[in-house]
Amino acid sequence: MSSPQQLELLEQFVRMCKQNPAILHQQSLGFFRDYLESLGATIPPPTAKGPGAEDSSKPDTEPASQQPKPSATPKQEPVEESSESEDEPEELVIELDDECVPADNDPPQPMGDDSMEVTDEMRDAAQEKRSEAMQAMSDGNREKAVEVFTEAILQNPQMASLYAKRASAYVKLRKPNAAILDCNRAIKLNPDSAQPYKWRGMAYRKLGEWQKAVKDLDMCCKLDFDEDAYTMAKEIRPKVQKIAERQREIERFREEKEKRARIKRVKKVRAEQERARKEEEERQAKMGGMGGGFPGGFPGGFPGGFPGGFPGGAAGGHNMPGFGMPGGMGGMGGMGGGMPGGGGGGGMPDMSEVLNDPDLLQAMQDPEVMLAFQEVQADPSKMGKYENNPKVQRVINKLSQRFGQGGAAGNATPKPDAREHTFAHDDVD
C-alpha cells in the first residue's frame, strides 16, 4: 500500500514530465516509456540538448543493450498495388454504311384491335384490300400500299401476314421503326412465320443494330430458308463477330480487374490481421514483463480491501508486512518489487493468469474501474460504495472465479486452516 510520501513523489515526477517531456527519453526511464507506449500514449520527440535530454555530443559507443528501445510501432507490410492505370477497352462501334438510315420517329401507325371478333364479311373485305395493296407494291407505289394494308388490317387485325406485308413496305420506305412495330405484332399472332423475322432483321440492319439483325435473319432461315435473308446475314456477320470479340475482351478485362481488386482486399485484410497480432504479442510481452505493480499503475501492489480477503491471500486480522493490505483485511500480497507467496488459502495465485486474461486487462484499463480500486486501496471502507457498480462488481466476480471461492465473494471471511493459523501466529512472533 503506497504511503503519502510515495504518492507525493509520483505527483512531482508527473509534473516534471509535463513541464519537460524530454526526460522520458533518458535511458534509465526506458521501461516507463515503453509502458506508456503500450497504453497508446505518444511520446514527444526529444529536443536538442533540452533539460533532461541525452547529450547528443556523446560518441555513439554505448552497448546495444543500453541503447534506447525503438518505438513499438509495427511496420506495415507492403501491400502489392494492382495496376489501375490500364484503361478498360471501349466497346467496338461499327460505323454505319450507306444502307443505314436515321431512325424514324413518326407517330405509331394504326394497329387495329386483335381481340375483336372478325366476321366472314370482314375477312373477305380484308383479302380484297390485301390484293389491292400487293398490286400497289408491284407498281412501286409503296405509300398507297401502306394505306391499303392499313385498311385491310382494320378489317381483320388477327391476320399476321397483313402486318408482315405492311412491314416490307415500311422497310422499302426507309422507316425501320414502323416496320419493327408491325413485325412484333405479326410474331405475336404467329411466332412460326418466317416473314416477320426477315423484315424485322432487315429493319435492324437499316438502323445499324447488327447483332439483332443477324439474330432475326438467322431465325427466318431456320423457319423457312430465304435467299435474301441468308445473303444479308452473311454480309453483316463479320461485323457482329468483331463486336462479340471486343465484348469478350471487355468482359475478360473486368474479370481480371475484379480478381486483382479481390486479391488486394485479401492482402490488406491479412496485413491488418498480422499487424494486430504483432501489436497484441508485444503488448502481452510488455505487460507480462512489468514488475512493481499490477497493470494500471497501482503503486505497491494490487489494491487490498476486498471483504473477506482477496482469493489466495492471507486471512486473519493482522497487518501482514509486504502484503500491501490494511490491518484486519485478508488480501493479496503486494506486488512491488516482486510477488511474495501468500499465507493460507492455498498460497498466492499465479498472476500470469490475470495478465493473460484479456477481460481483466481491458477492465483494469477502464478509468472508472481504476479509480474505484485506487479509492478502495486508500480506504477499504469505501468498498460498499461500489456494491451497485456493475463494472467493479464484474471485475470482483471475475477474480473470484479465477482464483476460487475464498476471495471477494460476499462479506464472509474465509475460515483459516491450520496453515493460515500458524502463519498468522508466526507473523505476530
XYZ file of C-alpha atoms in Angstrom, residues 58-423:
366
model
C 28.466 11.794 -26.745
C 30.123 9.273 -29.013
C 27.818 6.573 -30.234
C 29.747 3.829 -28.464
C 27.178 2.589 -25.963
C 26.483 -1.131 -25.954
C 23.449 -2.281 -27.868
C 21.786 -3.413 -24.632
C 21.889 0.181 -23.301
C 20.631 1.845 -26.463
C 17.103 3.294 -26.204
C 14.499 0.865 -27.341
C 12.816 1.808 -30.599
C 9.157 2.664 -30.654
C 6.905 -0.361 -30.592
C 5.116 0.683 -33.747
C 4.971 -2.328 -36.079
C 5.926 -1.849 -39.653
C 3.165 -2.008 -42.161
C 3.649 -4.892 -44.513
C 3.749 -3.642 -48.075
C 0.630 -4.460 -49.975
C 1.106 -5.069 -53.625
C -0.653 -2.392 -55.568
C -2.539 -3.595 -58.579
C -2.137 -1.716 -61.790
C -5.135 0.578 -62.054
C -3.696 2.721 -64.816
C -4.812 0.312 -67.525
C -7.884 1.660 -69.250
C -10.862 -0.539 -69.934
C -11.280 -1.337 -73.627
C -14.044 0.637 -75.224
C -16.960 -1.072 -76.872
C -16.456 -1.509 -80.575
C -18.728 0.692 -82.634
C -19.058 -0.318 -86.278
C -19.536 2.662 -88.495
C -22.852 2.828 -90.306
C -22.741 2.182 -94.028
C -24.783 3.636 -96.875
C -27.637 1.201 -96.258
C -28.256 2.569 -92.791
C -30.832 5.306 -92.253
C -31.756 7.634 -89.399
C -34.385 6.304 -87.035
C -37.934 7.308 -87.957
C -39.896 8.868 -85.139
C -43.330 9.163 -86.763
C -46.478 8.550 -84.669
C -47.357 4.836 -84.485
C -49.426 3.549 -87.368
C -52.946 2.141 -86.760
C -52.594 -1.427 -85.458
C -56.231 -2.499 -85.076
C -57.702 -4.499 -82.190
C -56.601 -8.114 -82.456
C -59.089 -9.115 -79.767
C -62.142 -8.035 -81.747
C -64.493 -10.585 -83.316
C -63.930 -10.852 -87.074
C -66.852 -11.909 -89.266
C -66.643 -13.688 -92.599
C -67.600 -10.482 -94.403
C -64.711 -8.676 -92.702
C -62.279 -11.422 -93.690
C -63.400 -11.207 -97.315
C -63.017 -7.449 -97.286
C -59.508 -7.758 -95.808
C -58.496 -10.186 -98.573
C -59.698 -7.768 -101.233
C -57.727 -4.929 -99.681
C -54.658 -7.189 -99.421
C -54.779 -7.907 -103.173
C -55.108 -4.207 -103.905
C -52.125 -3.375 -101.705
C -49.969 -6.052 -103.346
C -50.752 -4.537 -106.734
C -49.660 -1.126 -105.451
C -46.407 -2.693 -104.259
C -45.839 -4.186 -107.721
C -46.415 -0.760 -109.257
C -43.823 0.738 -106.874
C -46.420 2.872 -105.101
C -45.393 1.971 -101.547
C -47.209 4.858 -99.813
C -50.521 3.684 -101.316
C -49.645 0.099 -100.406
C -49.218 1.129 -96.757
C -52.632 2.878 -96.790
C -54.405 -0.108 -98.294
C -52.641 -2.608 -95.982
C -53.829 -0.473 -93.078
C -57.449 -0.718 -94.307
C -57.085 -4.488 -94.550
C -55.627 -4.693 -91.021
C -58.547 -2.739 -89.583
C -60.934 -5.254 -91.219
C -59.005 -8.296 -89.906
C -56.425 -7.414 -87.206
C -55.887 -11.118 -86.496
C -54.151 -11.841 -89.811
C -50.353 -11.904 -89.198
C -49.383 -11.774 -92.894
C -51.011 -8.347 -93.296
C -48.619 -6.854 -90.708
C -45.620 -8.582 -92.337
C -46.561 -7.228 -95.763
C -47.012 -3.704 -94.450
C -43.635 -4.055 -92.654
C -41.971 -4.859 -96.005
C -43.405 -1.654 -97.434
C -42.091 0.334 -94.448
C -38.586 -1.151 -94.899
C -38.560 -0.045 -98.540
C -39.831 3.372 -97.467
C -36.806 3.569 -95.070
C -38.985 3.589 -91.967
C -37.395 0.791 -89.917
C -39.086 1.578 -86.573
C -42.549 1.361 -88.129
C -41.550 -1.944 -89.744
C -40.316 -3.326 -86.394
C -43.629 -2.402 -84.766
C -45.576 -4.342 -87.433
C -43.244 -7.368 -87.212
C -43.627 -7.522 -83.417
C -47.410 -7.779 -83.822
C -47.069 -10.391 -86.566
C -44.730 -12.550 -84.438
C -47.167 -12.267 -81.555
C -50.006 -13.544 -83.767
C -47.913 -16.258 -85.457
C -44.434 -16.921 -83.978
C -43.784 -19.723 -86.528
C -43.959 -17.411 -89.548
C -40.573 -16.641 -91.136
C -41.502 -13.396 -92.919
C -41.831 -11.165 -89.798
C -38.296 -12.212 -88.699
C -36.960 -11.455 -92.187
C -38.351 -7.935 -92.357
C -37.540 -7.140 -88.731
C -33.942 -8.303 -89.350
C -33.729 -6.034 -92.385
C -35.170 -3.141 -90.357
C -32.499 -3.651 -87.668
C -29.899 -3.703 -90.408
C -31.163 -0.274 -91.573
C -30.642 1.042 -88.008
C -27.131 -0.450 -87.728
C -28.128 -2.848 -84.943
C -26.035 -5.636 -86.381
C -26.415 -8.266 -83.686
C -30.217 -8.040 -83.604
C -30.311 -8.111 -87.390
C -28.263 -11.319 -87.698
C -30.315 -12.994 -84.981
C -33.625 -12.306 -86.773
C -32.279 -13.176 -90.223
C -30.904 -16.484 -88.915
C -34.280 -17.238 -87.333
C -36.003 -16.539 -90.656
C -33.758 -19.022 -92.471
C -34.283 -21.551 -89.695
C -38.077 -21.397 -90.049
C -38.151 -21.149 -93.840
C -34.970 -20.601 -95.820
C -34.927 -17.244 -97.633
C -32.136 -16.331 -100.062
C -32.328 -12.596 -99.388
C -32.196 -13.105 -95.593
C -29.266 -15.523 -95.902
C -27.291 -13.111 -98.124
C -27.832 -10.172 -95.826
C -26.870 -12.193 -92.706
C -23.694 -13.363 -94.422
C -22.837 -9.761 -95.318
C -23.067 -8.334 -91.807
C -21.910 -11.379 -89.822
C -18.189 -10.271 -89.758
C -19.257 -7.034 -88.083
C -21.147 -8.982 -85.471
C -18.134 -11.220 -84.859
C -15.879 -8.197 -84.290
C -18.369 -6.738 -81.833
C -18.634 -10.066 -79.987
C -14.840 -10.386 -79.806
C -14.495 -6.895 -78.343
C -17.261 -7.645 -75.845
C -15.424 -10.766 -74.709
C -12.263 -8.687 -74.344
C -14.127 -6.189 -72.142
C -15.573 -8.991 -70.017
C -12.135 -10.563 -69.556
C -10.694 -7.194 -68.568
C -13.441 -6.651 -65.993
C -12.977 -10.143 -64.588
C -9.215 -9.638 -64.257
C -9.741 -6.232 -62.699
C -12.172 -7.664 -60.154
C -9.771 -10.516 -59.437
C -6.908 -8.093 -58.785
C -9.117 -5.964 -56.563
C -10.223 -9.048 -54.625
C -6.610 -10.176 -54.109
C -5.695 -6.671 -52.974
C -8.530 -6.650 -50.431
C -7.496 -10.053 -49.089
C -3.856 -8.977 -48.735
C -4.896 -5.797 -46.965
C -7.052 -7.715 -44.500
C -4.253 -10.204 -43.843
C -1.744 -7.390 -43.323
C -4.081 -5.740 -40.822
C -4.576 -9.041 -39.009
C -0.829 -9.619 -38.857
C -0.234 -6.101 -37.592
C -2.878 -6.534 -34.888
C -1.372 -9.895 -33.907
C 2.110 -8.418 -33.545
C 0.794 -5.492 -31.544
C -1.028 -7.880 -29.230
C 2.074 -10.048 -28.801
C 4.221 -7.017 -27.969
C 1.613 -5.696 -25.563
C 1.316 -9.063 -23.838
C 5.113 -9.300 -23.607
C 5.382 -5.855 -22.047
C 2.504 -6.407 -19.653
C 3.863 -9.781 -18.624
C 7.371 -8.431 -18.008
C 6.409 -5.485 -15.806
C 7.192 -5.552 -12.130
C 6.320 -3.345 -9.218
C 2.561 -3.421 -9.505
C -0.465 -4.649 -11.347
C -1.128 -3.178 -14.873
C -2.830 0.158 -14.500
C -0.151 1.607 -12.263
C -1.137 0.612 -8.691
C 1.905 1.580 -6.594
C 2.773 -1.003 -4.058
C 0.632 -3.849 -5.315
C -2.912 -4.795 -6.157
C -5.482 -2.898 -4.103
C -6.460 -4.543 -0.899
C -9.641 -4.162 0.980
C -11.781 -6.880 -0.520
C -14.244 -8.049 2.106
C -13.237 -11.453 3.142
C -9.796 -11.200 1.586
C -8.561 -11.490 -1.960
C -8.572 -15.083 -3.219
C -5.485 -16.898 -2.305
C -4.300 -14.138 0.028
C -3.551 -14.114 3.723
C -6.520 -14.365 6.068
C -6.848 -13.160 9.546
C -6.871 -9.943 11.427
C -3.217 -8.924 11.326
C -1.342 -6.387 9.340
C 0.847 -8.563 7.138
C 4.130 -6.908 6.220
C 4.728 -6.841 2.453
C 1.125 -7.712 1.649
C 0.021 -4.118 0.946
C -3.334 -4.575 2.766
C -4.883 -2.842 5.770
C -4.970 -4.494 9.112
C -7.861 -6.799 9.697
C -8.453 -7.448 5.996
C -7.355 -10.618 4.290
C -5.962 -9.973 0.834
C -3.361 -10.429 -1.755
C 0.295 -9.707 -1.193
C 1.826 -6.511 -2.605
C 3.462 -6.722 -5.945
C 6.068 -4.006 -5.506
C 9.459 -5.487 -6.150
C 8.058 -8.947 -6.638
C 5.110 -11.123 -5.613
C 5.560 -12.864 -2.265
C 3.626 -16.007 -1.690
C 0.517 -15.649 0.392
C -0.191 -17.490 3.565
C -3.250 -19.640 3.971
C -5.904 -20.433 1.471
C -3.547 -22.346 -0.751
C -0.963 -19.602 -1.433
C -0.638 -16.760 -3.904
C -2.441 -17.206 -7.266
C -0.457 -17.231 -10.440
C -0.787 -13.616 -11.635
C 0.284 -14.649 -15.133
C -3.284 -15.893 -15.432
C -4.522 -12.376 -14.724
C -2.049 -10.850 -17.167
C -3.181 -13.273 -19.842
C -6.884 -12.663 -19.227
C -7.984 -10.080 -21.854
C -11.235 -9.346 -19.983
C -9.405 -8.433 -16.774
C -6.770 -6.406 -18.606
C -9.418 -4.496 -20.505
C -11.449 -3.884 -17.330
C -8.403 -2.625 -15.447
C -7.796 -0.056 -18.194
C -11.231 1.468 -17.621
C -10.671 4.806 -15.788
C -13.778 4.266 -13.676
C -12.623 0.829 -12.505
C -9.079 2.112 -11.891
C -10.412 4.992 -9.793
C -12.595 2.636 -7.795
C -9.691 0.287 -7.000
C -7.416 3.178 -6.064
C -10.064 4.589 -3.764
C -10.638 1.208 -2.123
C -6.876 0.774 -1.771
C -6.616 4.074 0.078
C -9.740 3.490 2.191
C -11.166 -0.085 2.288
C -14.349 1.182 3.904
C -15.277 2.677 0.527
C -15.906 -0.847 -0.790
C -19.612 -0.568 -0.107
C -19.777 2.494 -2.328
C -19.321 0.257 -5.389
C -21.694 -2.581 -4.456
C -24.152 -1.392 -7.120
C -21.494 -0.576 -9.734
C -21.729 -3.352 -12.362
C -18.266 -2.643 -13.798
C -16.457 -3.013 -10.441
C -18.576 -5.957 -9.329
C -17.936 -7.692 -12.648
C -14.162 -7.496 -12.050
C -14.529 -8.737 -8.477
C -16.644 -11.691 -9.598
C -14.185 -12.441 -12.381
C -11.280 -12.525 -9.917
C -13.278 -14.721 -7.562
C -13.981 -17.215 -10.352
C -10.316 -17.123 -11.398
C -8.826 -17.894 -8.002
C -11.515 -19.760 -6.125
C -14.331 -19.072 -3.753
C -12.225 -17.784 -0.948
C -11.827 -14.310 -2.433
C -14.068 -11.374 -2.986
C -17.353 -13.277 -2.823
C -19.532 -11.530 -0.315
C -18.509 -10.258 3.145
C -17.788 -13.607 4.719
C -14.220 -14.024 5.890
C -12.840 -17.434 4.871
C -12.168 -19.774 7.700
C -8.396 -20.101 8.103
C -6.996 -23.586 8.114
C -4.169 -24.764 10.255
C -1.563 -23.393 7.880
C -3.138 -19.936 7.988
C -3.305 -20.058 11.788
C 0.338 -20.940 12.081
C 1.343 -18.266 9.601
